[in-house]
mmCIF file of C-alpha atoms in Angstrom:
data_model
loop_
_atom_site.group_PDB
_atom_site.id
_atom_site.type_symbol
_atom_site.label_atom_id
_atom_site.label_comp_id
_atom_site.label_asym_id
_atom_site.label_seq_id
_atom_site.Cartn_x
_atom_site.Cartn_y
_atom_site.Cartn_z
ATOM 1 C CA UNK A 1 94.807 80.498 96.815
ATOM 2 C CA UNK A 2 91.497 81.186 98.040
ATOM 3 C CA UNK A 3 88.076 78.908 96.889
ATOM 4 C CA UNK A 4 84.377 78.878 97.437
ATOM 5 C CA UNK A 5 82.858 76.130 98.848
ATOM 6 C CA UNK A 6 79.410 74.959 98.753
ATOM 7 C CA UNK A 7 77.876 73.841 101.850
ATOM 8 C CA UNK A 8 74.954 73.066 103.922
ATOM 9 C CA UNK A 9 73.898 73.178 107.792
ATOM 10 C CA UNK A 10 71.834 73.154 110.137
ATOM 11 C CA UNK A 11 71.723 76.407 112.680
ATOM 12 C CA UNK A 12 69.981 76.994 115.627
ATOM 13 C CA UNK A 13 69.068 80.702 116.631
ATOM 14 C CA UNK A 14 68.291 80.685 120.065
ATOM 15 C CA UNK A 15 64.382 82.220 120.930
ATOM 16 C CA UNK A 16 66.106 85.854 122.317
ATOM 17 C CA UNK A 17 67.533 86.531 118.931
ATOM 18 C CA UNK A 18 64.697 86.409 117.257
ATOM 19 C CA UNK A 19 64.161 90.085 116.851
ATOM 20 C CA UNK A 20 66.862 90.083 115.234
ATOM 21 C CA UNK A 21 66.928 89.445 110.630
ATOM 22 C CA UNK A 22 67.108 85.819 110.410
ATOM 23 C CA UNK A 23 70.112 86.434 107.856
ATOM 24 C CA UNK A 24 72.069 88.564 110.289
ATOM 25 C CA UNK A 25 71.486 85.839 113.006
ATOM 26 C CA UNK A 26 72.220 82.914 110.369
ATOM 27 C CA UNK A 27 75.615 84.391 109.164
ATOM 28 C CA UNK A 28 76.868 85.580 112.305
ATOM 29 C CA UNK A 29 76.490 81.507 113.422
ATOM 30 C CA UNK A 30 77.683 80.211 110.067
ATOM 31 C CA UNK A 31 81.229 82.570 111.062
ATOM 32 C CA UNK A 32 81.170 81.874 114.796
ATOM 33 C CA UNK A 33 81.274 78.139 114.103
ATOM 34 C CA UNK A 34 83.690 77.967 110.560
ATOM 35 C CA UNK A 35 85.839 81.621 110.192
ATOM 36 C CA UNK A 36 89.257 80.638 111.411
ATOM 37 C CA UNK A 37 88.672 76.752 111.910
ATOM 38 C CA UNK A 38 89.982 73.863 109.408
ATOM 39 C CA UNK A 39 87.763 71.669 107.639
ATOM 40 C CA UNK A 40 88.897 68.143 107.178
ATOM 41 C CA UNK A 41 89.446 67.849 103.363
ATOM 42 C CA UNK A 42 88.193 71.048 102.731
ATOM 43 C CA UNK A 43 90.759 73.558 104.078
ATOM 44 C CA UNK A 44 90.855 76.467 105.962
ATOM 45 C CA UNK A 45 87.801 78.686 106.009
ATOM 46 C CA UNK A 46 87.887 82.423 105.925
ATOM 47 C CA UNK A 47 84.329 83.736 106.215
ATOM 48 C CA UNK A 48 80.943 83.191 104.822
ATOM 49 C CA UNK A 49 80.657 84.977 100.875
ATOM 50 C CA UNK A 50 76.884 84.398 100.291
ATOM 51 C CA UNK A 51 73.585 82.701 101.311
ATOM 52 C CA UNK A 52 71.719 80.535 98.525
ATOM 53 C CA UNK A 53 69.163 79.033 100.381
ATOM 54 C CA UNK A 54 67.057 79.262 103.141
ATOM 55 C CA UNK A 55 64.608 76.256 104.148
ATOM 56 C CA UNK A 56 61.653 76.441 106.558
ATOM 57 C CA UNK A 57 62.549 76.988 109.681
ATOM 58 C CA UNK A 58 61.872 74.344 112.468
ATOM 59 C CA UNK A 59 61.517 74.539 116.313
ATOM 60 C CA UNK A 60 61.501 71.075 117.962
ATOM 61 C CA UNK A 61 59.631 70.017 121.220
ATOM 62 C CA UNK A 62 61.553 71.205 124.454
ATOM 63 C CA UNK A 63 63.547 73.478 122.500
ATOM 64 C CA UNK A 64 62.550 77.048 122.199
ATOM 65 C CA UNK A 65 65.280 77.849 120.022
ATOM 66 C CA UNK A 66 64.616 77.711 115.748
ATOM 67 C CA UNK A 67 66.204 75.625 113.264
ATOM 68 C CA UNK A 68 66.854 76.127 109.644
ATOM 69 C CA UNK A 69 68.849 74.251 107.206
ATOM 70 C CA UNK A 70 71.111 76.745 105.149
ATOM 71 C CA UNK A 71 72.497 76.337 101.672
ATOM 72 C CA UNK A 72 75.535 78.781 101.213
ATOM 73 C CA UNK A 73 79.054 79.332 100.281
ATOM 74 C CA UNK A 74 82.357 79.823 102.371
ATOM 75 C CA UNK A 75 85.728 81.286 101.079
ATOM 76 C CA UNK A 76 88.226 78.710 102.447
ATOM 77 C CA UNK A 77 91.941 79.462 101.780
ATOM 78 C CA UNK A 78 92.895 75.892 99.731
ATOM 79 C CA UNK A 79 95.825 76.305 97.334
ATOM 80 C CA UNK A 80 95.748 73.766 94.638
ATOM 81 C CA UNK A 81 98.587 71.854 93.429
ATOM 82 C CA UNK A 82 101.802 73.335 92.021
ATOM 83 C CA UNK A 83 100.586 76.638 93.053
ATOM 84 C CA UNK A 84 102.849 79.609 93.368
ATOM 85 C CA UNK A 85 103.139 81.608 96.811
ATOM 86 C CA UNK A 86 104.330 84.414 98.898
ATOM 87 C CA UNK A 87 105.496 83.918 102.314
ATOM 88 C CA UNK A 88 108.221 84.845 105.320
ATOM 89 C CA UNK A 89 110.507 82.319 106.928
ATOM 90 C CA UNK A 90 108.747 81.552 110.350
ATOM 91 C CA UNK A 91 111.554 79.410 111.706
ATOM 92 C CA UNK A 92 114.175 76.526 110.862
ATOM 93 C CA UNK A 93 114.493 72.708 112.602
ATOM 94 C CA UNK A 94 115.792 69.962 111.473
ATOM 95 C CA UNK A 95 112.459 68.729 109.779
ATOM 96 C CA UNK A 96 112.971 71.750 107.201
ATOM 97 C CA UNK A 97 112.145 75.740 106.933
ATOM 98 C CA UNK A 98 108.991 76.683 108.324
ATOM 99 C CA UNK A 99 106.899 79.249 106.336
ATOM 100 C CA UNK A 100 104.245 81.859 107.284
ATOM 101 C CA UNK A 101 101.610 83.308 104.940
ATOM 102 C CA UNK A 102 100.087 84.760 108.024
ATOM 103 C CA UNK A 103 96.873 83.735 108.225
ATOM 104 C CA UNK A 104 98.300 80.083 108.194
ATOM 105 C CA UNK A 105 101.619 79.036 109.626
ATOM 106 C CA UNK A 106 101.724 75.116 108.926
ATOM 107 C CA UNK A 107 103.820 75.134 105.657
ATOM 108 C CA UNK A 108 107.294 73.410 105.882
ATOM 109 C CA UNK A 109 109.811 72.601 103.009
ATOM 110 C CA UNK A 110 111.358 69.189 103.397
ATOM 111 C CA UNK A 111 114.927 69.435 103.406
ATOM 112 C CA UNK A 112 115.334 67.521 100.525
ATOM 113 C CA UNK A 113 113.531 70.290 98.511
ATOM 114 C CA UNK A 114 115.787 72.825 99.565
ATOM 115 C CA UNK A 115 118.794 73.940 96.752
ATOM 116 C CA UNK A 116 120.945 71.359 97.272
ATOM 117 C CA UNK A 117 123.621 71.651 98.520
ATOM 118 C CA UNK A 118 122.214 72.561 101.732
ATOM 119 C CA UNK A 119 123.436 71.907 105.544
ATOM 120 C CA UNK A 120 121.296 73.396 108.731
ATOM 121 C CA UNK A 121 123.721 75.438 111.092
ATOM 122 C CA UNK A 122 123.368 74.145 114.532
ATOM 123 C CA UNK A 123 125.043 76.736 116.088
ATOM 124 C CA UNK A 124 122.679 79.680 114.638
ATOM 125 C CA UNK A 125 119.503 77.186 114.158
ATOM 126 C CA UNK A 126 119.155 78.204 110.541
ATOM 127 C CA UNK A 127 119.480 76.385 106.946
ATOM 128 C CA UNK A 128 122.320 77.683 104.759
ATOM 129 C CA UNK A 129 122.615 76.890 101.039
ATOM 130 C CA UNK A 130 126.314 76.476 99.822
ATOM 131 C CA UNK A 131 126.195 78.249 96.510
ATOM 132 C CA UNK A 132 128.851 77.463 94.599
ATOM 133 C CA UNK A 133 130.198 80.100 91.301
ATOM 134 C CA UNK A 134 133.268 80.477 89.744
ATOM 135 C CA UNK A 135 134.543 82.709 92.076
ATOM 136 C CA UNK A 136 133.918 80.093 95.258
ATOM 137 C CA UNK A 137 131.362 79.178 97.520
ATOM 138 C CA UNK A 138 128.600 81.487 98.696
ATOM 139 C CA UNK A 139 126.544 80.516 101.697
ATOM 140 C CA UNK A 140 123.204 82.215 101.652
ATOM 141 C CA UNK A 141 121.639 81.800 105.127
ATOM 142 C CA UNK A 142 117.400 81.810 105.133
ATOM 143 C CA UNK A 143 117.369 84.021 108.194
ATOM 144 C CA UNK A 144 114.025 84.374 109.712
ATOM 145 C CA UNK A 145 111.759 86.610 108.139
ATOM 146 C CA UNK A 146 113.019 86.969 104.922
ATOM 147 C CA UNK A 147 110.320 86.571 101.943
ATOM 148 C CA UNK A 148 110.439 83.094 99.882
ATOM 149 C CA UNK A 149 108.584 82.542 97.247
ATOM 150 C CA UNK A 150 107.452 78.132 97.129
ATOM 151 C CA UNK A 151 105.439 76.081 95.521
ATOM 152 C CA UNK A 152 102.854 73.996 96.603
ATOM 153 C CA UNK A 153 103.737 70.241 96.596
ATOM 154 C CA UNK A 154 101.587 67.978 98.620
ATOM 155 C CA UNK A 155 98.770 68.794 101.376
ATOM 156 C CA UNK A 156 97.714 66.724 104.468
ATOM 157 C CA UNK A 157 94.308 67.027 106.414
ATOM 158 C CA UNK A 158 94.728 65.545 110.009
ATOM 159 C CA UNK A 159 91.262 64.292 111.744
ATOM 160 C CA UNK A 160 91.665 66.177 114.952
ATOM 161 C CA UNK A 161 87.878 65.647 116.334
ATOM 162 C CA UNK A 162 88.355 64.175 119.813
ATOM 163 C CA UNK A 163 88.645 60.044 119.863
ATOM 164 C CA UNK A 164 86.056 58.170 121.546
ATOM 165 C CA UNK A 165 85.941 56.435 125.133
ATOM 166 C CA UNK A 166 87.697 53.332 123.931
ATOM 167 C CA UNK A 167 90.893 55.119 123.281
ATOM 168 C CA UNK A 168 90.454 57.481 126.254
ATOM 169 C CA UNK A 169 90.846 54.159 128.475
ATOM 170 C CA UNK A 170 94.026 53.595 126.819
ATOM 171 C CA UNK A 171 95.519 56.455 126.768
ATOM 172 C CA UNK A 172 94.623 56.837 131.133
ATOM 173 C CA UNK A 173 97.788 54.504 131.235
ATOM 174 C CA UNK A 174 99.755 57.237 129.937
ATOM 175 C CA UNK A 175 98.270 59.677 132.411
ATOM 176 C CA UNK A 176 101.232 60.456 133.785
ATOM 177 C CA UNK A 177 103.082 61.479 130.707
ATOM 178 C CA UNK A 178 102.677 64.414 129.581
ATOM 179 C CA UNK A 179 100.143 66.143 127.096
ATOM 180 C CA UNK A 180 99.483 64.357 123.917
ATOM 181 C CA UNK A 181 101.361 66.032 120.431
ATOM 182 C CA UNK A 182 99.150 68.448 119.654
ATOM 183 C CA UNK A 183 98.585 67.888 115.560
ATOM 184 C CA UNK A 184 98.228 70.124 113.013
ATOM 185 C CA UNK A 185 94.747 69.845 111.174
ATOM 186 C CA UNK A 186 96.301 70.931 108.252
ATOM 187 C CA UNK A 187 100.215 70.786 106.706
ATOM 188 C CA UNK A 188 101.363 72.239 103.381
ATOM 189 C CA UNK A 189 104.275 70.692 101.938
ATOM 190 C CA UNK A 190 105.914 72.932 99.593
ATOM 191 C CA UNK A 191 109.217 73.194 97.828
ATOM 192 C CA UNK A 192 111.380 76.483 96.936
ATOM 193 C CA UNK A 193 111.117 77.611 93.772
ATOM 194 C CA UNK A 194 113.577 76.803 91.300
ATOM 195 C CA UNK A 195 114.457 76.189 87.724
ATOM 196 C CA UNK A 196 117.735 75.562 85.865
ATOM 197 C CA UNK A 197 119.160 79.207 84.660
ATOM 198 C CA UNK A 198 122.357 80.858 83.299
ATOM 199 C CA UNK A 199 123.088 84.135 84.925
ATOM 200 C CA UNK A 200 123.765 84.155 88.522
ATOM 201 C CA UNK A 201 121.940 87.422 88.916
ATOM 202 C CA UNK A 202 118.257 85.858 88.115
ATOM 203 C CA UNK A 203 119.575 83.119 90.966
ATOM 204 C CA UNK A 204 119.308 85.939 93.491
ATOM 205 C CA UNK A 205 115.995 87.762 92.000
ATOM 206 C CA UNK A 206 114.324 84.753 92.409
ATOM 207 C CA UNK A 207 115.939 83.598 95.982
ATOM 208 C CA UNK A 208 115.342 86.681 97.447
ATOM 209 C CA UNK A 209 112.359 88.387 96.315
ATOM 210 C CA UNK B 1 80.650 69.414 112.710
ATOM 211 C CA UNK B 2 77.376 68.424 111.353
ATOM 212 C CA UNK B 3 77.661 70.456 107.985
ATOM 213 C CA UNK B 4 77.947 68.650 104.957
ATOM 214 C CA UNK B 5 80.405 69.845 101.784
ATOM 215 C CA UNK B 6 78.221 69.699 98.894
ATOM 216 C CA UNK B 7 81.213 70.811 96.202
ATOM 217 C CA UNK B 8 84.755 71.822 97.577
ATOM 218 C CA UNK B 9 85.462 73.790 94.210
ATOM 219 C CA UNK B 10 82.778 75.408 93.419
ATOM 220 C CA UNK B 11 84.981 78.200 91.821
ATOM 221 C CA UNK B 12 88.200 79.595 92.323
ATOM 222 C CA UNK B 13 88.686 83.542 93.658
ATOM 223 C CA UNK B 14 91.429 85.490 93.054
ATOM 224 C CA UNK B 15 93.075 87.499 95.636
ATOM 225 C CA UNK B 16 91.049 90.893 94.836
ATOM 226 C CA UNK B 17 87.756 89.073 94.975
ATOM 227 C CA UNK B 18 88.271 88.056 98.687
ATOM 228 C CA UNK B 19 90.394 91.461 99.540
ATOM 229 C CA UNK B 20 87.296 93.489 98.367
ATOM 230 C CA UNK B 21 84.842 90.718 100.265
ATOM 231 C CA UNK B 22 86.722 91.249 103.290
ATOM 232 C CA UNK B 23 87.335 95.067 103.156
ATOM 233 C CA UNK B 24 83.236 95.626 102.830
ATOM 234 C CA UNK B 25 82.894 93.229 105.490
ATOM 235 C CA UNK B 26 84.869 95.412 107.442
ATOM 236 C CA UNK B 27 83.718 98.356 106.775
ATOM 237 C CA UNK B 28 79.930 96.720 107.364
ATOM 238 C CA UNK B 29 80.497 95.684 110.954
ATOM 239 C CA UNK B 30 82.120 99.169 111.686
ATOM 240 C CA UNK B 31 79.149 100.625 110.533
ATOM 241 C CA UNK B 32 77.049 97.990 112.897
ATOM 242 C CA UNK B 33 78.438 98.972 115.327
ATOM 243 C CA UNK B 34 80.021 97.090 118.460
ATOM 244 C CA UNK B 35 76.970 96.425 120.257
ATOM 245 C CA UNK B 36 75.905 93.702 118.233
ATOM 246 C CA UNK B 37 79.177 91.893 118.443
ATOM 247 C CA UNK B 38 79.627 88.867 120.827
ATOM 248 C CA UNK B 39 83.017 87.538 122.148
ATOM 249 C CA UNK B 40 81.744 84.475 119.758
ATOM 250 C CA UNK B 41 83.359 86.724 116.815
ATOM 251 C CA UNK B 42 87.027 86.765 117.785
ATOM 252 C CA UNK B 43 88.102 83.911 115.321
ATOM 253 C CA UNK B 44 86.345 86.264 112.756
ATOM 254 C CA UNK B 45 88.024 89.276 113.557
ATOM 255 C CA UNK B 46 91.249 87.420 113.368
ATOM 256 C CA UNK B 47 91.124 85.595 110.243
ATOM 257 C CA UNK B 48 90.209 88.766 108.753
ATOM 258 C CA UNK B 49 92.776 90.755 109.827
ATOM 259 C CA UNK B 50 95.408 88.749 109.346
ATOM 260 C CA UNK B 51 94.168 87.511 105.708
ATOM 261 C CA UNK B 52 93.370 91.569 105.023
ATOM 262 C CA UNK B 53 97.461 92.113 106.398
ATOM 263 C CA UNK B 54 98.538 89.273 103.521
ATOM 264 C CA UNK B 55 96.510 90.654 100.440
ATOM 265 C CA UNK B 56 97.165 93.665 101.156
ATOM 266 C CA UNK B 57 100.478 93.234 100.364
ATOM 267 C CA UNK B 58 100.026 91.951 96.984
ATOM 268 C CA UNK B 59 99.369 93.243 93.640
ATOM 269 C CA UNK B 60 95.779 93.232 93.990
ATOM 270 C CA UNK B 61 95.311 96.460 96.281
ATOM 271 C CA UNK B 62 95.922 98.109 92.815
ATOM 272 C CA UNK B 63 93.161 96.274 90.808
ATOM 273 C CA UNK B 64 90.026 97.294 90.403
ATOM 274 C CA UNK B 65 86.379 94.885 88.692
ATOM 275 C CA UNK B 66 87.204 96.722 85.242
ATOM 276 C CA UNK B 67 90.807 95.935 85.475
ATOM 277 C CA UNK B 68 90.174 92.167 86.020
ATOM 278 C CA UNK B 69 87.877 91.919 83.328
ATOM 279 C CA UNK B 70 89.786 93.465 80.718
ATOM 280 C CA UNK B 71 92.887 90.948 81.672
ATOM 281 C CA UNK B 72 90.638 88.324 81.190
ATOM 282 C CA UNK B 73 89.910 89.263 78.098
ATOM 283 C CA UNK B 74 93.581 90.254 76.630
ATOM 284 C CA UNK B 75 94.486 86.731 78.089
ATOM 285 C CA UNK B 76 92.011 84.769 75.722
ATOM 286 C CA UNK B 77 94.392 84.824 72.735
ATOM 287 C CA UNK B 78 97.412 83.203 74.883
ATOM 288 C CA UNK B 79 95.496 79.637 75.761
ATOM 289 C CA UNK B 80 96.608 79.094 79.523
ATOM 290 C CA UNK B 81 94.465 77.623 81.466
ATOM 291 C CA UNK B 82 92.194 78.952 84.330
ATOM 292 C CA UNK B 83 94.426 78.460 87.335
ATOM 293 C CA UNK B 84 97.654 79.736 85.398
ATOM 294 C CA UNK B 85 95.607 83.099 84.221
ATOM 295 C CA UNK B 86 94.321 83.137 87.993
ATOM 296 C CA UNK B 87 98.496 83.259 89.017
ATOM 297 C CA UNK B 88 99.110 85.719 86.425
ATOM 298 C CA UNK B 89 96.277 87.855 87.996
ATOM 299 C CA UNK B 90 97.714 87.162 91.513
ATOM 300 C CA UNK B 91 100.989 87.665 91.322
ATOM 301 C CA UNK B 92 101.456 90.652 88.578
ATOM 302 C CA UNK B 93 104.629 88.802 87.243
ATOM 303 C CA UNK B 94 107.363 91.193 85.737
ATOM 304 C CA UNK B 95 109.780 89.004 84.417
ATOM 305 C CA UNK B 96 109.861 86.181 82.091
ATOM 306 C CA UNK B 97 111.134 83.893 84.931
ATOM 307 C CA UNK B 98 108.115 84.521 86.709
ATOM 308 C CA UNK B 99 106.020 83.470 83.821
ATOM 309 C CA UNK B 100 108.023 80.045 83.568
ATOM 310 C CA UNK B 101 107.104 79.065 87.108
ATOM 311 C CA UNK B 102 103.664 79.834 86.749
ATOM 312 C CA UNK B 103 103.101 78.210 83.370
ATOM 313 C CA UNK B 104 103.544 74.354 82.825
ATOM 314 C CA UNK B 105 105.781 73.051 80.602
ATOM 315 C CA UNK B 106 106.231 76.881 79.416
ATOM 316 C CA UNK B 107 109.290 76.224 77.373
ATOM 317 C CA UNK B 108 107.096 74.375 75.164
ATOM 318 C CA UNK B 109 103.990 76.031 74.573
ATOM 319 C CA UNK B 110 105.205 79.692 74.634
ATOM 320 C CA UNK B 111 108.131 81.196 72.281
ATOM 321 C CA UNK B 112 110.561 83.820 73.806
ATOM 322 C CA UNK B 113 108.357 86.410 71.740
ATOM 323 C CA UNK B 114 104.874 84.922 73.225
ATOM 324 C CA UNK B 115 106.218 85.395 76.680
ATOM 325 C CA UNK B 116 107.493 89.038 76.046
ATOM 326 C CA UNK B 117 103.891 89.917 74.821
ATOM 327 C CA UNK B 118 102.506 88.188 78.182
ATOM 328 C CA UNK B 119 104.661 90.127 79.935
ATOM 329 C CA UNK B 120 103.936 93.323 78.115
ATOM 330 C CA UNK B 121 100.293 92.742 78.646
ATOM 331 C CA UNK B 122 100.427 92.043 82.227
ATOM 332 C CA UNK B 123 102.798 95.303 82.346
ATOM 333 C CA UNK B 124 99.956 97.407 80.895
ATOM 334 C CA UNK B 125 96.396 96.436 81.902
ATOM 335 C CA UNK B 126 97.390 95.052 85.598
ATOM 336 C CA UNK B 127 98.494 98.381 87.963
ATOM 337 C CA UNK B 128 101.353 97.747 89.880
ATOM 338 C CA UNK B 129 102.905 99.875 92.739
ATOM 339 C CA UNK B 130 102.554 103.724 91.769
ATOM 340 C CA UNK B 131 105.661 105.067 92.915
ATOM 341 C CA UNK B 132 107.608 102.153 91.045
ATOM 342 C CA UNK B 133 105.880 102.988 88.204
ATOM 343 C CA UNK B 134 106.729 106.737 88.245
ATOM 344 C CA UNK B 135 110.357 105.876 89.331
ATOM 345 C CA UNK B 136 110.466 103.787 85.972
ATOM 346 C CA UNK B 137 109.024 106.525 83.633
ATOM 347 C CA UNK B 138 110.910 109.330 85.261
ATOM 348 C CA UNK B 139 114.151 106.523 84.441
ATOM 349 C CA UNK B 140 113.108 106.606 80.851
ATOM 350 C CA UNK B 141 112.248 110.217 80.400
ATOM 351 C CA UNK B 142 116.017 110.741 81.432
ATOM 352 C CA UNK B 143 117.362 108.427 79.386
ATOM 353 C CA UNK B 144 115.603 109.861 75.932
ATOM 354 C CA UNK B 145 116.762 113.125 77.320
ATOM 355 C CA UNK B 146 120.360 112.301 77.420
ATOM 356 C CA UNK B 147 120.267 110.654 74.421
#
C-alpha cells in the first residue's frame, strides 16, 4: 500500500527561523508543502520518513532567506497493481460504488466489475447484486458503510496545476457558467474481489468481511 | 512543484513500518510541544490521523520488528514473491481463500497441503486479535474436554 520515494528539492528557510536546527526547519517545509497533497505520477504522500542529504546552503542577492537542496525520502500511499485492500462503501451513483480507505476517498468500481448480475436501485440510490441459489434469488444490497474488500485494477493521475493565460481567455467566455468540474488528481479503479467457488457460505465470508 | 522524483519505488513498506513511523511522529510533536506548530501543519495533522485511524485497524497493531523478521524468514521456503509476502504480512490471512486472492495463479504453484502450511504459519508467527485468539483456545479446550 504504502512506498518510499526518493526525492529532491529545493527549500527556503526564511532568515527568522534560523535559530532554529536546520533539520527541524527543513522537514517541517518538506511536510507543509507534500503531507496530504498528490503527486502527479507519484501518488499520494503521507509524510517525510528520512533525510539523506543535505547540500550547502545558499542565500541569493535580495533574499535574506537560505536555500538548500535536500535529498530525502517520502512515504506516499501508491498501491501497486492487483493489490488487495480494505475499505467502507462511501456512496453509490450510477458511475459505480464509491470506496473509502479514509485517508483517500477517490476509489470507484466500474459497474461492470461488480458480481454480475447487478442493477442500481433508484429508489434507495444503492447497487444490489441478484444472487441467485437453489433456493431463489437473494439480493444483497452494498449499503453504505459496509466493509469491501477490492482489488486494485487500473490508476489515473490527473494534471491539476492551474492552465496558463491562453486557456484562461477561453474559458472568460464561459464566465457565466458556473465553476469548472473540479478533478480528482488521483482515481483508483478497482474491482470486488471474486473467484469461482462451491459453497455458498465462503460467497458471504468473502462479500462481507 | 519544483521537486524532482529521483526513484518512485525505492522500496515498498508494509503497514507496521508506516504505523510505527507515524505513531513516533506523534508522540514526537506531543513532546514538542504546540508552540512550535504553525497553522502550515494542518494537512500533516490530517493525513496522519486519518492514515493512523486506517492501520490501526489492521493486523499490524499486533506486530512487533521481531515478529516481521521472523515471517520473513519462515516465508523463504514457500517462493512468493516480495509484494505477495508483503500482502500476507498486511492482511494476516486466515483462510485459504484469502491466500488465493493474494497469490497469482495460486492454483498452480501451491498444493492444497502448501497452502494449509502457509496458513498455519501465518496462524502462528503473525499475532492476531487477542481476545479472538483466547475465544478460539477456550473453544478447543472445551471441545477436548467433552470429548
Amino acid at each position: 500500500m504504502f512506498v518510499l520515494v526518493e526525492m529532491t528539492d529545493t527549500v527556503r528557510i526564511p532568515p527568522w527561523q534560523f535559530e532554529r536546527k536546520l533539520n527541524e526547519s527543513i522537514a517541517e517545509e518538506l511536510n507543509k508543502k507534500l503531507a496530504n497533497k498528490v503527486v502527479y505520477n507519484v501518488g499520494l504522500c503521507i509524510c517525510l520518513y528520512d533525510i539523506t542529504k543535505l547540500e550547502d546552503s545558499y542565500i541569493f542577492p535580495g533574499d535574506g532567506a537560505s536555500h538548500t537542496k535536500v535529498h530525502f525520502r517520502y512515504v506516499v500511499f501508491h498501491p501497486f497493481l492487483d493489490e488487495i485492500l480494505v475499505g467502507e462503501i462511501k456512496s453509490c451513483s450510477q458511475d459505480g460504488v464509491h470506496v473509502s480507505i479514509g485517508f483517500f476517498d477517490d476509489i470507484v468500481i466500474p459497474p461492470e466489475s461488480l458480481q454480475q448480475p447487478a442493477k442500481f436501485d433508484e429508489a434507495e440510490q444503492v447497487w444490489v447484486w441478484e444472487y441467485e441459489t437453489e433456493e431463489g434469488a437473494h439480493d444483497l444490497y452494498m449499503d453504505i458503510g459496509e466493509e469491501i474488500r477490492f482489488r486494485v485494477v487500473d490508476e489515473t493521475f490527473v494534471d491539476t496545476s492551474p492552465t496558463g493565460p491562453s486557456s484562461a481567455e477561453a474559458s472568460t467566455s464561459n464566465a457565466t457558467e458556473e465553476v469548472q468540474k473540479k478533478e480528482a488528481p488521483y482515481t483508483l479503479v478497482v474491482t470486488m474481489c471474486i473467484i469461482p467457488i462451491v459453497s455458498q457460505s465462503q460467497w458471504l465470508i468473502l462479500f462481507l468481511k | 512543484m519544483s521537486c524532482s522524483r529521483k526513484d518512485a519505488n525505492a522500496a515498498l513498506l508494509s503497514n507496521f513500518e508506516v504505523f510505527q513511523l507515524l505513531t513516533d511522529l506523534k508522540q514526537q510533536r506531543k513532546e514538542s510541544g504546540k508552540s512550535k506548530q504553525s497553522s502550515g501543519q494542518q494537512n500533516l495533522n490530517t493525513i496522519m490521523y486519518e492514515t493512523l485511524k486506517y492501520i490501526s485497524k489492521t493486523p499490524c497493531r499486533y506486530q512487533s520488528p521481531e515478529t516481521v523478521r521472523e515471517f520473513l524468514i519462515a516465508m523463504k521456503g514457500h517462493k512468493l514473491t516480495k509484494a505477495e509476502k508483503l500482502q500476507l504480512l498486511n492482511h494476516r490471512p486466515v483462510t485459504a481463500v484469502e491466500i488465493q486472492l493474494m497469490v497469482e495463479e495460486s492454483e498452480e504453484r501451491l498444493t492444497e497441503e502448501q497452502i494449509e502450511s502457509l496458513l498455519q504459519t501465518v496462524a502462528s508467527i503473525l499475532p492476531g486479535d487477542p481476545e479472538e485468539q483466547q475465544r478460539d483456545s477456550a473453544m478447543e479446550t472445551e471441545g477436548r474436554g467433552s470429548q
